[in-house]
Amino acid sequence: MGAVIFANGNVITLDPSKPRSGAIAIRDSRIIGVGTDEEMLSVAGKNAKVIDLDGRTVLPGFADSHVHLIEYGLMLSSTILDIREARSIEEIKEIVRRRAREKPKGSWITGHGWSTTDLAEKRPPNRWDLDEVAPNNPVMITDSGWHVCSVNSLALRLAGIGKDTESPLGGKIDKDPDTGEPTGVLRETAATRIEQLITHSDEELITALNYALDEAVRLGLTSVHCAWEGAQHIRVFQKLLMRDELSLRVYLMIPASLLPHLLDLGLYTGFGDPKLKIGAIKVLLDGTIERRTAALTQPYEGEPDNLGILTLSEEELYDIVSKAHKAGFQLAIHAIGDRAIHVALDSIERVLKEKPKVDHRHRIEHASMLDDELISRMRNLGVMASVQPVFIGSNIDWMLEPLGCKRATELCERYRTLLDVGVKVTAGSDLPADSTMNPLLGIQSAVTRHGFALKERITVEQALPMYTINSAYASFEEELRGSIEVGKLADLVVLSDDPLAVPTDKIGDIRVDITIVDGEVVYSREHFQQPRR
Ligand SMILES: [Zn+2]
């Protein structure tokens, strides 16, 4: 393939030695020049194809450091019902009722995305709600954060969950206080027995993944860190890679339960292909603030006995951290509450004493609640924060109600302090939790915070690396991608406007015109205006 020059543009490189330029030259999958139009002509030769950017802005392709692509795709392809917009249990019932009419008896109905904060009834749906509309199909609907699910009576029966079933470690089977019968509301690990019964074919998952990939490249993403990928998901990603249909880079976080198998195979972080890599070992350590299951040092508002839950004991966590670290794995520990983050850092600190490693890049996923001490410990230990700015939306009741305004304002989503102290911060969406994969909206949220705790506001200049070079760093790829520099992979995004120039509350409105991965156009607005399916 000949060289291509993107000329007459506004190139924001994120390379501090040359922050802006007017043109880029690429050949095959690599960037071969960054400079003026004339300079690029001499780098790329007179036969290079020239694309006139007409003043548009070019950035390194965006990255999402924490996303659940296949689950989102299952919703986009309607395999899983999308109930994120439901505002009452009645609405959810109507959606499930319609699906039950289409489905053969006995086949599973699954849905995702309800949230008690949003529901008029302010409680999770229960088995009796679901029995009413789908008596002959097992039903499971998960909440937006995947920490609580509601199932009907048939699902409970199939999973063998009854009056006498005890709650598993790290989870809770809600029971009716009068009869002792399970209500159909299952928390955290209590849902595992149900999840094991629900299966999708590889082809179903591939279809779903294709939907999600289309959306991702449409939003300018060229790289994603997929946050919880077990055996079938890994196989599906590989099938897509083999078919040459994996349109962007995927870095897999593998559930800790699979660590023994990876260790048997001698694999560790970084194994794979530039498009598809085994990344971190993902450990789920607590729940969420909204569900009042994140592990806190001080109790939840109005619940003096509730400190949330840790899904692992300190020794269990240490066992995983130690095995993974010593085998060369990066760790990605889901820890939202301040107590969970404290426990996670204890484990990391202990293992680093036993086996020091400077460049481990262990990460705390979410890292939502941080006091100053936790932040300085993260810096001292070299632990990264993987945050989701898009959660700071216009409605932050999910944080204010469980924590109280003062604590939420003081401790939550402290990007500014993290950066000031010197913690590396990368950002993602956690889609399809209640959010969007649009990185520009994420940047807007990090910068404006919709008015919330403005002392932790950051600038656009600080937010851009969180969605580009810092994400590359978080997957050990900063030499390969994440900024526009000669020799790096040509992963680029062309935008209608400059995020550094538009009003901060308009960043999310910026249009993605072209997305390029490995030097190839994977999305362009002109060609893909019509949905492909
Ligand atoms: Zn997640």
XYZ file of C-alpha atoms and ligand atoms in Angstrom:
534
model
C 0.000 0.000 0.000
C 1.221 3.474 -0.799
C 1.541 6.262 1.684
C -1.368 8.493 2.669
C -1.103 12.110 3.792
C -3.751 13.752 5.939
C -3.186 17.390 5.078
C -4.581 20.789 6.003
C -5.686 19.657 9.445
C -5.482 20.543 13.098
C -3.510 17.654 14.551
C -3.436 17.306 18.343
C -0.668 14.777 18.862
C -0.531 14.308 22.670
C 3.221 14.172 22.112
C 4.570 16.867 24.455
C 7.608 17.453 22.227
C 5.364 18.478 19.308
C 1.809 19.054 20.576
C 0.299 20.392 17.331
C 0.856 19.972 13.633
C -1.001 20.401 10.375
C -0.468 17.065 8.684
C 0.325 13.373 9.190
C 1.743 10.820 6.801
C 1.071 7.106 7.217
C 2.247 4.018 5.373
C 0.620 0.644 5.949
C -0.200 0.505 9.628
C 2.305 3.084 10.857
C 2.703 6.826 11.204
C 5.732 7.876 9.124
C 5.589 11.643 9.533
C 4.066 14.456 11.581
C 4.545 18.054 10.430
C 3.492 20.570 7.780
C 1.795 19.659 4.490
C 5.054 20.318 2.607
C 7.139 18.265 4.998
C 4.728 15.337 4.652
C 4.973 15.476 0.875
C 8.714 15.049 1.125
C 8.377 12.256 3.719
C 5.709 10.311 1.862
C 6.710 11.029 -1.728
C 4.893 12.677 -4.591
C 2.752 9.591 -5.269
C 1.167 9.595 -1.822
C -2.593 9.864 -1.687
C -3.579 13.166 -0.066
C -6.713 13.486 2.052
C -7.703 17.114 2.638
C -8.926 17.432 6.218
C -10.314 20.866 5.503
C -9.218 22.130 8.903
C -10.751 19.290 10.857
C -9.143 18.027 14.054
C -7.181 14.791 14.294
C -6.468 13.020 17.571
C -4.989 9.647 18.456
C -7.853 7.125 18.306
C -9.861 7.053 21.509
C -9.659 4.203 24.003
C -12.205 2.886 26.471
C -10.360 1.313 29.394
C -13.314 -0.476 30.933
C -16.188 -1.740 28.842
C -18.300 -4.876 28.466
C -18.624 -5.006 24.698
C -20.281 -8.381 24.269
C -22.922 -7.694 26.921
C -23.639 -4.350 25.300
C -23.805 -6.003 21.894
C -26.307 -8.537 23.229
C -28.514 -5.578 24.080
C -27.939 -3.834 20.752
C -28.830 -7.040 18.910
C -31.895 -7.409 21.171
C -30.737 -10.808 22.431
C -30.894 -9.241 25.895
C -33.762 -6.829 26.550
C -32.616 -3.272 27.073
C -34.478 -2.008 30.135
C -32.191 0.881 30.950
C -34.933 3.363 30.110
C -37.609 1.715 32.285
C -38.907 4.072 34.975
C -41.263 1.678 36.761
C -41.663 -2.033 37.449
C -44.875 -1.855 35.405
C -42.827 -0.741 32.394
C -40.388 -3.586 32.897
C -43.293 -6.030 33.113
C -44.666 -4.759 29.829
C -41.291 -5.249 28.101
C -40.941 -8.779 29.495
C -44.560 -9.624 28.619
C -43.966 -8.684 24.975
C -40.821 -10.818 24.791
C -42.614 -13.762 26.424
C -45.189 -13.717 23.630
C -42.421 -14.108 21.013
C -40.411 -16.751 22.822
C -41.037 -20.502 22.880
C -42.058 -21.853 26.281
C -39.116 -22.700 28.480
C -36.546 -20.519 26.705
C -34.778 -17.881 28.730
C -35.747 -14.233 28.747
C -32.930 -11.968 29.851
C -32.797 -8.228 30.296
C -30.399 -5.667 31.649
C -30.261 -2.180 32.999
C -32.919 -1.461 35.646
C -31.978 0.623 38.633
C -33.940 1.134 41.851
C -33.097 4.837 41.835
C -34.877 5.196 38.498
C -37.891 2.995 39.263
C -41.014 4.699 40.607
C -41.469 1.842 43.109
C -37.906 2.349 44.472
C -37.440 -1.401 44.905
C -36.066 -4.217 42.739
C -38.566 -6.212 40.682
C -39.306 -9.572 42.363
C -40.337 -13.091 41.284
C -44.055 -12.339 41.592
C -43.800 -9.310 39.296
C -42.089 -11.450 36.677
C -44.311 -14.532 37.152
C -47.307 -12.392 36.250
C -45.977 -11.609 32.773
C -43.819 -14.645 31.984
C -44.967 -17.736 33.892
C -43.643 -20.225 31.329
C -40.214 -18.828 30.582
C -37.355 -18.494 33.027
C -36.559 -14.781 33.399
C -33.470 -12.990 34.659
C -33.105 -9.192 34.552
C -29.941 -7.605 35.883
C -29.529 -4.144 37.320
C -27.402 -1.533 35.591
C -24.277 -2.430 37.550
C -24.686 -6.237 37.388
C -24.735 -6.540 41.118
C -28.393 -7.413 41.668
C -30.656 -9.523 39.513
C -34.325 -10.323 39.611
C -35.575 -13.728 38.538
C -38.966 -15.400 38.366
C -40.148 -18.580 40.064
C -39.295 -20.836 37.133
C -35.709 -19.551 37.107
C -35.409 -20.134 40.850
C -36.707 -23.676 40.396
C -34.297 -24.440 37.545
C -31.388 -23.157 39.638
C -32.545 -25.139 42.652
C -32.853 -22.048 44.835
C -35.506 -22.438 47.540
C -36.409 -21.640 51.100
C -33.525 -23.638 52.510
C -30.824 -22.416 50.133
C -28.237 -20.438 52.034
C -26.706 -17.283 50.619
C -23.281 -17.982 49.126
C -20.125 -16.180 50.278
C -20.109 -12.673 48.843
C -23.764 -12.727 47.902
C -27.283 -12.670 49.228
C -30.510 -14.471 48.363
C -33.251 -12.071 49.499
C -36.020 -13.861 51.410
C -39.531 -12.905 52.423
C -39.364 -12.118 56.158
C -42.669 -13.883 56.837
C -42.483 -17.044 54.726
C -38.718 -17.430 54.242
C -39.305 -17.937 50.506
C -36.747 -16.356 48.154
C -38.173 -13.162 46.681
C -36.331 -13.607 43.382
C -33.884 -10.830 44.182
C -30.332 -12.171 44.107
C -27.317 -10.078 45.033
C -23.702 -10.356 43.855
C -22.478 -13.994 43.800
C -25.994 -15.307 44.529
C -26.712 -14.794 40.826
C -23.993 -17.209 39.714
C -26.258 -20.262 39.856
C -28.676 -18.565 37.489
C -26.016 -17.206 35.146
C -24.615 -20.697 34.670
C -27.936 -21.802 33.175
C -28.060 -19.120 30.490
C -26.154 -19.856 27.329
C -25.610 -18.177 23.981
C -24.122 -19.752 20.872
C -20.799 -18.403 19.579
C -22.603 -17.051 16.530
C -25.082 -15.169 18.719
C -22.186 -13.601 20.554
C -20.354 -12.762 17.322
C -23.450 -11.011 15.993
C -23.714 -9.121 19.262
C -20.048 -8.193 19.232
C -20.327 -6.896 15.675
C -23.091 -4.547 16.725
C -20.986 -3.236 19.588
C -17.874 -2.883 17.414
C -19.809 -0.869 14.830
C -20.959 1.482 17.543
C -17.473 1.723 19.048
C -15.737 2.764 15.824
C -18.598 5.139 15.065
C -17.715 6.884 18.329
C -14.037 7.121 17.427
C -12.775 4.274 19.573
C -9.753 2.375 18.265
C -8.993 0.395 21.386
C -10.990 -1.126 24.232
C -10.172 -2.906 27.453
C -12.877 -5.536 27.873
C -13.513 -5.907 31.541
C -14.684 -9.477 32.240
C -14.017 -12.045 29.546
C -14.303 -15.779 30.182
C -13.613 -18.765 27.947
C -16.433 -18.345 25.450
C -15.847 -14.622 25.095
C -12.135 -15.164 24.475
C -12.986 -17.728 21.777
C -15.471 -15.353 20.163
C -12.947 -12.523 20.062
C -10.421 -14.882 18.501
C -12.905 -16.091 15.881
C -13.544 -12.498 14.880
C -9.807 -11.800 14.733
C -9.280 -14.859 12.498
C -12.028 -13.642 10.184
C -10.227 -10.312 10.031
C -13.343 -8.623 11.387
C -11.996 -7.310 14.665
C -12.140 -3.639 13.768
C -10.308 -2.296 16.814
C -7.791 -3.378 19.464
C -9.026 -5.486 22.337
C -7.246 -5.958 25.650
C -8.894 -8.672 27.710
C -9.366 -8.651 31.449
C -9.802 -12.245 32.521
C -11.838 -13.200 35.624
C -9.633 -14.348 38.496
C -11.421 -17.723 38.530
C -9.526 -18.561 35.320
C -6.125 -17.639 36.748
C -5.167 -21.267 37.557
C -5.692 -22.238 33.905
C -3.637 -19.329 32.621
C -0.890 -20.232 35.068
C -0.954 -23.855 33.841
C -0.420 -22.574 30.320
C 2.393 -20.252 31.341
C 0.607 -17.224 29.936
C 0.835 -13.728 31.331
C -0.179 -10.169 30.509
C 0.615 -9.168 26.935
C 0.219 -12.565 25.251
C -1.494 -12.363 21.888
C -1.632 -10.197 18.826
C -1.484 -6.396 18.441
C -5.254 -6.590 17.901
C -6.132 -9.031 20.700
C -4.221 -9.520 23.908
C -4.571 -11.258 27.212
C -4.434 -8.336 29.607
C -5.084 -8.141 33.302
C -6.522 -10.531 35.849
C -9.800 -8.960 36.929
C -10.811 -9.287 40.551
C -14.226 -8.237 41.798
C -13.763 -6.990 45.350
C -16.924 -5.096 46.281
C -20.288 -3.969 44.914
C -21.513 -0.505 43.972
C -22.448 2.666 45.840
C -25.902 2.805 44.274
C -26.757 -0.697 45.508
C -25.159 0.100 48.868
C -22.837 -2.873 48.427
C -19.552 -1.012 47.875
C -17.354 -1.626 50.941
C -17.123 1.548 53.032
C -15.198 2.570 56.142
C -18.248 4.481 57.465
C -21.815 3.128 57.168
C -24.305 4.061 54.476
C -26.702 6.951 55.093
C -29.618 5.809 57.235
C -28.188 2.293 57.643
C -25.815 2.375 60.634
C -25.065 -1.355 60.302
C -24.379 -1.412 56.578
C -20.733 -1.091 55.550
C -21.282 -2.805 52.214
C -19.635 -6.079 51.253
C -16.261 -7.467 50.301
C -16.701 -10.435 47.976
C -13.353 -11.895 49.074
C -11.594 -12.154 52.401
C -8.243 -10.389 52.661
C -6.427 -13.732 52.480
C -8.404 -14.867 49.435
C -7.610 -11.607 47.697
C -3.962 -11.813 48.635
C -3.782 -15.363 47.282
C -4.995 -14.182 43.849
C -2.894 -11.014 43.848
C 0.203 -12.919 44.843
C -0.162 -15.692 42.245
C -1.042 -13.273 39.470
C 1.665 -10.727 40.263
C 4.370 -13.355 40.626
C 3.442 -14.886 37.278
C 3.719 -11.547 35.488
C 0.072 -10.551 35.366
C -1.254 -7.066 35.726
C -4.108 -6.887 38.232
C -7.310 -4.968 37.662
C -9.189 -4.914 40.940
C -12.776 -3.680 40.976
C -12.839 -1.583 44.159
C -15.353 1.239 44.549
C -15.751 1.895 48.277
C -12.908 3.350 50.352
C -12.662 0.183 52.459
C -12.386 -2.013 49.361
C -9.669 0.217 47.890
C -7.826 0.103 51.193
C -7.923 -3.707 51.215
C -6.855 -3.881 47.558
C -3.864 -1.622 48.219
C -2.896 -3.690 51.281
C -2.664 -6.776 49.089
C -0.686 -5.015 46.394
C 1.652 -3.480 48.972
C 2.269 -6.870 50.563
C 3.066 -8.593 47.282
C 5.320 -5.756 46.154
C 7.355 -6.209 49.346
C 7.750 -9.889 48.540
C 8.439 -9.397 44.865
C 9.210 -5.783 43.977
C 8.381 -4.708 40.441
C 8.514 -1.105 39.301
C 6.448 -1.399 36.180
C 3.548 -3.572 37.345
C 0.820 -1.069 36.376
C -1.731 -2.738 38.649
C -5.000 -0.864 38.438
C -7.985 -0.162 40.617
C -11.120 -0.318 38.479
C -13.561 2.505 39.350
C -11.574 3.813 42.377
C -14.660 5.873 43.163
C -14.141 6.813 46.832
C -10.734 8.057 47.829
C -9.442 9.993 50.800
C -6.071 11.749 50.610
C -4.277 8.861 52.266
C -5.541 6.342 49.704
C -4.510 8.639 46.876
C -0.982 9.021 48.182
C -0.752 5.267 48.754
C -1.775 4.696 45.131
C 0.937 7.075 43.982
C 3.579 5.496 46.219
C 2.692 1.980 45.075
C 2.463 2.974 41.393
C -1.167 1.827 41.163
C -3.310 3.283 38.382
C -6.897 4.518 38.666
C -9.320 3.347 35.974
C -12.285 5.724 36.275
C -15.650 6.321 34.534
C -16.227 10.083 34.307
C -19.421 9.590 32.329
C -21.100 8.384 35.547
C -20.983 11.976 36.797
C -24.124 12.714 34.852
C -26.818 15.251 35.446
C -28.373 12.849 37.980
C -25.942 11.803 40.699
C -28.520 10.634 43.239
C -26.942 7.175 42.938
C -24.005 8.652 44.857
C -25.646 11.341 46.988
C -28.386 9.216 48.562
C -26.257 6.293 49.801
C -23.301 8.423 50.949
C -24.823 11.751 51.858
C -23.888 14.941 50.106
C -20.865 15.827 52.237
C -19.100 12.489 51.940
C -19.869 12.143 48.231
C -18.560 15.631 47.544
C -15.405 15.092 49.575
C -14.479 11.593 48.460
C -15.977 10.693 45.098
C -14.435 10.824 41.622
C -11.362 12.824 42.590
C -9.658 13.168 39.228
C -7.977 16.488 39.896
C -6.315 15.353 43.107
C -5.305 12.027 41.584
C -3.542 13.838 38.752
C -2.048 16.531 41.003
C -0.572 13.900 43.309
C 0.820 11.957 40.365
C -1.415 8.908 40.011
C -1.815 7.723 36.411
C -5.496 7.862 35.505
C -7.182 6.115 32.613
C -10.852 6.314 31.706
C -13.638 4.154 30.394
C -17.390 3.856 30.244
C -18.246 0.543 31.969
C -20.922 0.224 29.314
C -23.601 -1.131 29.380
C -23.868 0.045 32.945
C -25.993 3.158 32.833
C -23.778 5.218 30.535
C -22.505 5.656 26.997
C -19.325 4.598 25.240
C -18.924 8.081 23.733
C -15.457 9.203 24.883
C -16.229 12.825 24.053
C -19.108 12.754 26.527
C -16.747 11.204 29.049
C -14.297 14.058 28.532
C -17.116 16.568 28.882
C -18.170 14.952 32.165
C -14.630 14.931 33.568
C -14.253 18.608 32.701
C -17.663 20.037 33.641
C -18.659 17.451 36.294
C -22.192 18.759 35.757
C -21.524 21.024 38.699
C -20.607 18.227 41.119
C -17.588 18.777 43.447
C -16.019 21.295 41.121
C -12.739 21.347 43.025
C -12.043 17.997 41.325
C -12.674 19.396 37.850
C -9.912 18.822 35.307
C -9.041 20.538 32.034
C -9.611 19.148 28.549
C -5.808 18.913 28.223
C -5.814 16.639 31.279
C -8.825 14.600 30.170
C -7.614 13.759 26.647
C -4.710 11.547 27.820
C -7.114 9.547 30.007
C -8.877 8.444 26.812
C -5.716 7.945 24.728
C -2.104 7.660 25.889
C -2.869 6.719 29.501
C -5.097 3.899 28.312
C -2.247 2.711 26.101
C -0.014 2.859 29.172
C -2.590 0.884 31.145
C -2.177 -1.939 28.613
C 1.629 -1.608 28.276
C 1.262 -0.199 24.770
C 2.366 3.427 25.119
C 5.318 2.782 22.785
C 2.893 1.491 20.163
C -0.071 3.822 20.263
C -1.905 6.506 22.233
C -0.250 9.539 20.665
C 0.546 10.728 17.155
C 4.267 10.129 16.744
C 6.454 8.714 14.011
C 6.694 4.943 14.350
C 3.457 4.495 16.248
C 0.463 2.597 14.911
C -1.810 4.702 12.742
C -4.849 4.641 15.040
C -6.508 7.993 14.496
C -9.786 9.810 14.783
C -10.909 12.796 12.703
C -13.357 15.118 14.471
C -15.650 17.867 13.232
C -14.335 20.255 15.903
C -11.456 20.772 18.291
C -12.341 19.632 21.856
C -9.865 22.224 23.158
C -11.663 25.024 21.323
C -15.405 24.400 21.754
C -17.275 25.380 24.969
C -16.763 22.545 27.478
C -20.473 21.729 27.661
C -20.477 21.132 23.890
C -17.595 18.619 23.718
C -20.039 15.727 23.668
C -21.682 17.160 20.550
C -18.499 16.940 18.484
C -18.990 14.603 15.532
C -16.645 11.768 14.663
C -15.992 11.915 10.896
C -13.395 9.190 10.371
C -11.949 6.427 12.535
C -8.717 4.755 11.455
C -7.177 1.604 12.938
C -3.852 0.260 11.678
C -3.970 2.842 8.889
C -7.306 1.548 7.623
C -10.545 3.484 7.666
C -12.914 1.453 9.862
C -15.577 4.145 9.957
C -16.326 7.211 7.951
C -19.413 9.274 8.368
C -20.074 9.604 4.643
C -20.050 5.847 4.018
C -21.834 4.646 7.110
C -24.655 7.101 7.497
C -27.122 4.253 7.070
C -26.983 1.546 9.728
C -25.370 -1.572 8.278
C -27.992 -3.911 9.670
Zn -17.412 -3.211 34.642
